[in-house]
Coordinates of C-alpha atoms in Angstrom, one line a residue:
X152 CA -58.4 76.4 -124.2
X153 CA -55.6 78.3 -125.9
X154 CA -55.5 81.5 -124.5
X155 CA -56.7 84.4 -128.4
X156 CA -52.8 86.1 -128.4
X157 CA -53.6 87.3 -131.8
X158 CA -52.3 90.9 -132.4
X159 CA -54.9 93.1 -134.3
X160 CA -53.5 94.5 -137.5
X161 CA -54.4 95.7 -141.2
X162 CA -51.3 94.1 -142.7
X163 CA -51.7 90.1 -144.2
X164 CA -48.5 88.4 -143.9
X165 CA -48.1 85.7 -147.0
X166 CA -45.8 82.6 -145.7
X167 CA -44.4 80.8 -148.5
X168 CA -41.9 80.2 -150.5
X169 CA -39.5 82.2 -153.6
X170 CA -38.6 79.3 -155.8
X171 CA -42.9 78.8 -154.8
X172 CA -45.2 78.4 -158.0
X173 CA -48.3 79.2 -155.9
X174 CA -46.3 81.6 -153.7
X175 CA -44.9 83.9 -156.0
X176 CA -48.9 83.3 -157.8
X177 CA -50.0 85.4 -154.8
X178 CA -47.5 87.7 -154.2
X179 CA -47.8 88.9 -157.4
X180 CA -51.9 89.2 -156.5
X181 CA -50.8 91.4 -153.6
X182 CA -48.3 93.2 -155.5
X183 CA -50.8 94.6 -158.7
X184 CA -53.6 95.2 -156.1
X185 CA -52.2 95.5 -152.0
X186 CA -48.6 96.9 -152.4
X187 CA -47.8 98.3 -149.0
X188 CA -50.7 96.0 -147.0
X189 CA -48.8 92.9 -146.7
X190 CA -45.6 91.3 -145.3
X191 CA -43.6 88.5 -147.0
X192 CA -42.1 86.0 -144.8
X193 CA -40.2 82.9 -146.1
X194 CA -42.3 79.1 -144.0
X195 CA -39.7 77.1 -143.3
X196 CA -39.0 73.7 -144.8
X197 CA -42.0 71.6 -144.9
X198 CA -40.2 69.0 -147.2
X199 CA -36.7 70.3 -146.2
X200 CA -35.4 67.6 -143.7
X201 CA -37.7 65.8 -141.2
X202 CA -40.1 66.9 -139.3
X203 CA -38.4 66.8 -135.8
X204 CA -35.5 68.2 -137.0
X205 CA -37.5 71.1 -138.6
X206 CA -39.6 71.4 -135.7
X207 CA -36.6 72.6 -133.3
X208 CA -35.7 74.7 -136.0
X209 CA -38.6 76.6 -136.9
X210 CA -40.9 75.9 -134.3
X211 CA -43.7 77.9 -135.5
X212 CA -43.8 76.3 -138.9
X213 CA -45.2 72.8 -137.8
X214 CA -48.1 75.3 -135.7
X215 CA -49.2 77.6 -138.7
X216 CA -49.4 73.6 -140.4
X217 CA -51.6 72.7 -138.2
X218 CA -54.0 76.4 -138.0
X219 CA -53.4 76.0 -142.7
X220 CA -55.0 72.1 -141.9
X221 CA -51.6 71.5 -145.1
X222 CA -48.0 71.9 -145.2
X223 CA -48.5 73.1 -148.9
X224 CA -47.7 76.9 -149.3
X225 CA -48.9 79.6 -149.7
X226 CA -50.8 80.3 -146.6
X227 CA -51.9 83.7 -146.0
X228 CA -53.1 85.8 -142.5
X229 CA -55.2 88.1 -142.8
X230 CA -55.9 91.1 -140.7
X231 CA -59.1 89.5 -138.9
X232 CA -56.5 86.8 -137.8
X233 CA -58.2 84.0 -140.8
X234 CA -56.0 81.3 -142.4
X235 CA -56.2 80.3 -145.6
X236 CA -54.1 78.3 -147.3
X237 CA -55.6 78.2 -151.2
X238 CA -54.8 80.9 -154.3
X239 CA -58.1 80.8 -155.9
X240 CA -60.5 81.3 -152.1
X241 CA -57.9 83.5 -151.2
X242 CA -58.0 85.9 -154.8
X243 CA -61.7 85.3 -154.5
X244 CA -61.7 86.5 -150.5
X245 CA -60.1 89.7 -151.7
X246 CA -62.2 90.7 -154.5
X247 CA -64.6 91.1 -152.2
X248 CA -62.1 93.8 -150.7
X249 CA -61.7 96.1 -154.0
X250 CA -64.0 98.9 -155.1
X251 CA -64.2 96.4 -158.0
X252 CA -62.9 92.6 -158.9
X253 CA -60.8 92.7 -160.1
X254 CA -59.2 88.5 -160.4
X255 CA -62.5 87.7 -161.6
X256 CA -64.0 90.8 -163.0
X257 CA -67.7 91.1 -163.6
X258 CA -69.5 89.7 -166.7
X259 CA -67.6 86.9 -168.9
X260 CA -63.9 87.8 -169.1
X261 CA -64.1 86.9 -165.2
X262 CA -65.6 83.6 -166.2
X263 CA -62.8 83.3 -168.7
X264 CA -60.6 83.9 -166.0
X265 CA -61.5 81.6 -163.7
X266 CA -61.8 79.0 -166.3
X267 CA -58.3 79.4 -167.7
X268 CA -56.6 79.7 -163.7
X269 CA -57.5 76.4 -164.0
X270 CA -55.7 74.9 -166.6
X271 CA -52.4 76.7 -165.1
X272 CA -52.8 75.4 -161.2
X273 CA -53.6 72.3 -162.2
X274 CA -51.2 72.3 -165.4
X275 CA -49.0 74.1 -165.1
X276 CA -47.6 72.0 -162.2
X277 CA -46.2 69.5 -164.9
X278 CA -44.5 72.3 -166.8
X279 CA -42.3 73.3 -163.1
X280 CA -41.6 69.6 -162.2
X281 CA -40.1 68.5 -165.5
X282 CA -38.6 71.3 -166.0
X283 CA -36.8 71.8 -162.2
X284 CA -36.3 68.2 -161.7
X285 CA -35.7 66.3 -164.8
X286 CA -33.6 68.4 -167.0
X287 CA -29.9 68.1 -165.6
X288 CA -28.2 68.2 -162.3
X289 CA -26.7 71.2 -161.9
X290 CA -30.7 72.3 -162.8
X291 CA -32.1 71.0 -160.0
X292 CA -29.0 71.4 -158.1
X293 CA -29.9 75.1 -158.2
X294 CA -33.4 75.0 -157.6
X295 CA -32.4 72.8 -154.5
X296 CA -30.2 75.0 -152.9
X297 CA -31.9 78.3 -153.8
X298 CA -34.9 77.6 -151.7
X299 CA -32.3 76.2 -148.5
X300 CA -30.7 79.0 -148.8
X301 CA -33.6 81.0 -148.4
X302 CA -34.8 79.3 -144.7
X303 CA -31.3 79.9 -143.3
X304 CA -30.7 76.8 -142.2
X305 CA -28.0 75.6 -139.8
X306 CA -25.2 74.7 -142.5
X307 CA -25.6 70.4 -141.7
X308 CA -29.4 70.9 -141.8
X309 CA -29.0 72.9 -144.9
X310 CA -26.8 70.3 -146.5
X311 CA -29.6 67.0 -145.5
X312 CA -32.7 69.7 -146.9
X313 CA -30.7 70.0 -150.8
X314 CA -30.8 65.9 -151.2
X315 CA -34.1 65.5 -149.3
X316 CA -36.2 68.3 -151.8
X317 CA -33.8 66.7 -154.6
X318 CA -34.9 63.5 -154.0
X319 CA -38.6 64.4 -152.9
X320 CA -38.6 66.7 -157.1
X321 CA -36.9 63.3 -158.9
X322 CA -38.7 60.3 -157.7
X323 CA -41.8 61.8 -156.5
X324 CA -43.4 64.5 -157.5
X325 CA -42.3 63.6 -160.9
X326 CA -44.3 60.0 -160.9
X327 CA -47.2 61.2 -159.1
X328 CA -47.7 63.7 -162.0
X329 CA -47.0 62.0 -164.8
X330 CA -43.6 63.1 -166.0
X331 CA -41.4 59.7 -166.4
X332 CA -41.4 59.1 -169.7
X333 CA -39.8 60.6 -172.6
X334 CA -42.6 61.0 -174.8
X335 CA -44.5 63.0 -171.8
X336 CA -41.3 65.0 -172.1
X337 CA -40.6 65.8 -174.6
X338 CA -44.8 67.0 -175.3
X339 CA -44.6 68.6 -172.0
X340 CA -42.2 70.6 -173.6
X341 CA -44.2 71.4 -177.0
X342 CA -47.3 72.8 -175.5
X343 CA -45.2 74.8 -173.0
X344 CA -43.1 76.4 -175.5
X345 CA -46.8 77.1 -177.7
X346 CA -48.2 78.1 -175.1
X347 CA -45.9 80.5 -173.8
X348 CA -44.6 81.6 -177.5
X349 CA -48.5 82.2 -178.3
X350 CA -47.8 84.9 -175.3
X351 CA -45.0 86.4 -176.7
X352 CA -47.5 87.2 -179.4
X353 CA -49.8 88.3 -177.1
X354 CA -46.8 90.7 -176.0
X355 CA -46.3 92.3 -179.0
X356 CA -48.9 92.9 -180.4
X357 CA -49.9 95.6 -178.1
X358 CA -51.6 93.7 -174.5
X359 CA -50.6 95.0 -171.6
X360 CA -52.0 91.8 -169.8
X361 CA -54.2 89.0 -170.6
X362 CA -57.4 91.1 -170.8
X363 CA -57.2 94.5 -171.2
X364 CA -55.3 96.5 -169.0
X365 CA -55.9 95.5 -165.5
X366 CA -54.1 92.2 -164.4
X367 CA -57.1 88.9 -163.8
X368 CA -56.1 85.4 -161.9
X369 CA -54.2 84.2 -165.5
X370 CA -52.0 86.9 -165.2
X371 CA -51.3 86.2 -161.3
X372 CA -50.9 82.1 -162.2
X373 CA -48.1 83.1 -165.5
X374 CA -46.0 85.4 -163.4
X375 CA -46.7 82.8 -161.0
X376 CA -45.0 80.5 -162.5
X377 CA -42.5 82.7 -164.2
X378 CA -41.2 84.1 -161.3
X379 CA -40.4 80.6 -159.7
X380 CA -39.9 78.3 -162.3
X381 CA -39.6 78.8 -166.1
X382 CA -37.2 82.4 -165.5
X383 CA -35.8 81.7 -162.8
X384 CA -34.8 77.4 -162.8
X385 CA -31.1 77.5 -165.2
X386 CA -33.1 74.6 -167.7
X387 CA -36.1 76.6 -169.1
X388 CA -34.6 79.8 -168.8
X389 CA -32.2 79.0 -171.9
X390 CA -35.8 77.4 -173.0
X391 CA -37.8 80.4 -173.2
X392 CA -34.4 83.0 -174.0
X393 CA -36.4 84.0 -177.8
X394 CA -39.4 84.8 -175.7
X395 CA -38.2 88.1 -175.8
X396 CA -41.9 90.3 -174.9
X397 CA -42.8 87.8 -172.3
X398 CA -39.3 88.1 -170.1
X399 CA -40.2 91.8 -170.8
X400 CA -43.1 91.2 -169.3
X401 CA -42.1 89.3 -165.7
X402 CA -39.4 92.1 -165.5
X403 CA -41.8 95.2 -165.8
X404 CA -44.5 94.0 -164.8
X405 CA -43.7 92.5 -161.7
X406 CA -43.9 95.2 -158.3
X407 CA -46.0 97.7 -160.8
X408 CA -49.3 99.1 -158.7
X409 CA -52.0 98.6 -160.8
X410 CA -53.9 101.9 -161.0
X411 CA -57.9 102.2 -160.0
X412 CA -58.3 103.1 -163.5
X413 CA -57.0 100.2 -165.4
X414 CA -59.7 98.8 -166.7
X415 CA -60.4 94.8 -168.1
X416 CA -61.3 94.0 -171.8
X417 CA -62.9 97.0 -173.4
X418 CA -64.9 95.0 -175.9
X419 CA -67.7 92.2 -175.7
X420 CA -66.2 89.3 -176.0
X421 CA -67.1 86.0 -177.8
X422 CA -66.2 83.0 -179.7
X423 CA -65.2 85.1 -183.0
X424 CA -63.6 88.1 -180.5
X425 CA -61.1 85.7 -178.0
X426 CA -57.2 86.4 -178.4
X427 CA -55.4 83.9 -180.0
X428 CA -53.9 83.4 -177.0
X429 CA -56.7 82.9 -175.2
X430 CA -58.3 81.0 -177.7
X431 CA -55.2 78.5 -178.1
X432 CA -55.2 78.5 -173.8
X433 CA -58.5 77.4 -174.3
X434 CA -57.9 74.5 -177.2
X435 CA -54.9 72.8 -175.6
X436 CA -57.5 72.4 -172.0
X437 CA -60.1 70.9 -174.4
X438 CA -57.3 68.1 -175.4
X439 CA -55.1 66.4 -173.3
X440 CA -55.8 68.4 -169.8
X441 CA -59.7 67.4 -170.4
X442 CA -58.6 64.2 -170.5
X443 CA -56.7 64.3 -167.5
X444 CA -59.6 66.2 -165.0
X445 CA -62.0 63.2 -167.0
X446 CA -59.6 60.7 -165.4
X447 CA -59.1 62.4 -162.4
X448 CA -63.2 62.7 -161.6
X449 CA -64.0 59.8 -162.4
X450 CA -61.5 58.0 -160.4
X451 CA -62.9 60.8 -157.3
X452 CA -66.6 58.9 -157.8
X453 CA -65.1 55.8 -157.7
X454 CA -62.5 56.1 -155.3
X455 CA -59.9 54.9 -156.9
X456 CA -56.5 55.7 -155.3
X457 CA -54.8 56.2 -159.2
X458 CA -56.0 56.5 -162.9
X459 CA -55.0 55.9 -166.6
X460 CA -55.5 58.8 -169.2
X461 CA -54.1 59.4 -172.2
X462 CA -52.5 62.3 -172.6
X463 CA -49.6 62.9 -175.6
X464 CA -50.9 60.1 -177.7
X465 CA -49.4 57.7 -174.5
X466 CA -51.6 56.0 -171.8
X467 CA -50.3 57.5 -168.3
X468 CA -50.9 55.9 -165.0
X469 CA -51.4 59.3 -162.4
X470 CA -51.7 58.9 -158.5
X471 CA -55.2 60.0 -158.0
X472 CA -55.0 63.9 -156.2
X473 CA -58.4 64.3 -154.6
X474 CA -58.0 68.6 -154.8
X475 CA -58.1 68.2 -159.1
X476 CA -61.7 67.0 -158.7
X477 CA -62.6 68.8 -155.5
X478 CA -60.8 72.2 -157.3
X479 CA -63.0 71.4 -160.6
X480 CA -66.3 71.1 -158.1
X481 CA -65.6 74.2 -157.0
X482 CA -65.0 76.2 -160.2
X483 CA -68.3 75.1 -161.7
X484 CA -69.7 76.3 -157.9
X485 CA -67.8 79.6 -158.2
X486 CA -69.2 79.9 -162.2
X487 CA -73.2 79.4 -161.3
X488 CA -73.0 82.1 -159.3
X489 CA -70.5 84.3 -160.9
X490 CA -72.6 83.7 -164.3
X491 CA -75.8 84.2 -162.9
X492 CA -74.4 88.2 -162.1
X493 CA -73.9 88.0 -165.7
X494 CA -75.9 89.3 -168.7
X495 CA -78.3 86.7 -171.0
X496 CA -75.9 87.9 -174.1
X497 CA -72.5 86.5 -171.5
X498 CA -74.6 83.7 -170.2
X499 CA -75.1 83.3 -173.9
X500 CA -71.1 84.0 -174.9
X501 CA -69.7 82.0 -172.4
X502 CA -72.1 78.3 -173.1
X503 CA -70.6 78.8 -176.5
X504 CA -67.0 79.1 -175.4
X505 CA -67.2 75.8 -173.6
X506 CA -69.4 73.7 -175.9
X507 CA -66.8 74.9 -178.9
X508 CA -63.1 73.6 -177.0
X509 CA -65.4 71.0 -175.3
X510 CA -65.1 72.3 -171.5
X511 CA -69.1 72.2 -171.4
X512 CA -69.0 68.8 -169.1
X513 CA -66.3 69.6 -167.1
X514 CA -67.2 73.2 -166.7
X515 CA -70.8 74.7 -167.5
X516 CA -72.9 74.9 -164.6
X517 CA -76.3 73.5 -164.7
X518 CA -78.3 75.6 -163.5
X519 CA -77.5 78.3 -164.7
X520 CA -80.3 80.1 -166.9
X521 CA -79.5 81.1 -170.8
X522 CA -81.2 82.5 -173.5
X523 CA -82.4 78.8 -175.2
X524 CA -84.0 77.9 -172.0
X525 CA -86.4 81.0 -172.3
X526 CA -87.5 80.0 -176.2

């Protein structure tokens, strides 16, 4: 049995990369609510070169991946020396360590935040992989070189790492998530412009965050997407140069601790009072994303390695990633617990919203009582 050499600490440790979507999602959360209580460390070379070479350069990397059960990032070590490697469970854990939950607030806002987070978590990587690896040599080289420079690898290994990362992005990542055709690439960019254009208008109308004056999980995932990819990489930065309010929010909100007095939505939320931004995101979810999620669900149930879904009017073949369906199931479980703690009014309002946008079959739990169940 290996000796426990853990050192007691009050700090959280986040291992990841500055150019990782989900690392920056978690770092944004920590900066807003746990500033000064965590340390950020670069996670070394999961895809940078062959495992033997990287293990020799960063010997603790392999150990961290064994503990976490994944090569993906970020990974968090808690003060209790727990190792957690999925941002949604991490945010849920952190919610229980604040005076009141902020990432998934009490009431309907918390339920909507969880559903909208799912869209950006599972669909946003399509945006980021396309704009990083399929939009020109200079753009890809800039991203890969930045990733490698963060790891402080020896020059010979760094050169190999840039080649390996770029090849992975272009040949594996893009194909796996179905953004190789010109139709998909054009539609991905159009969707990004719709969503981020609505976010720009949301901020221009006076909103500080998606819901009220305090960030939720949705703000964390949006900031992660912008900070790691869309306002960092050359191609998307130019594509979104006209979104002044999104850029301002990114530049001025990150790293600013949120006061305890800040609150989320100050008025009741219902189908009729949803902000235009939230309404647009849910509408987008109910179209192509829903067909993708349904295809993933069916492939998981039938144990297929791939599936086909009609996305943006085109039949697209996807490599089945089991986590997409596992994430949907975890979300339904989360919502079942969350909604039982809500008022009947909020449960009814949430159900109405899910049905209106065609998301009830995917996300609305069956076991949560509503007012209609009492009739």
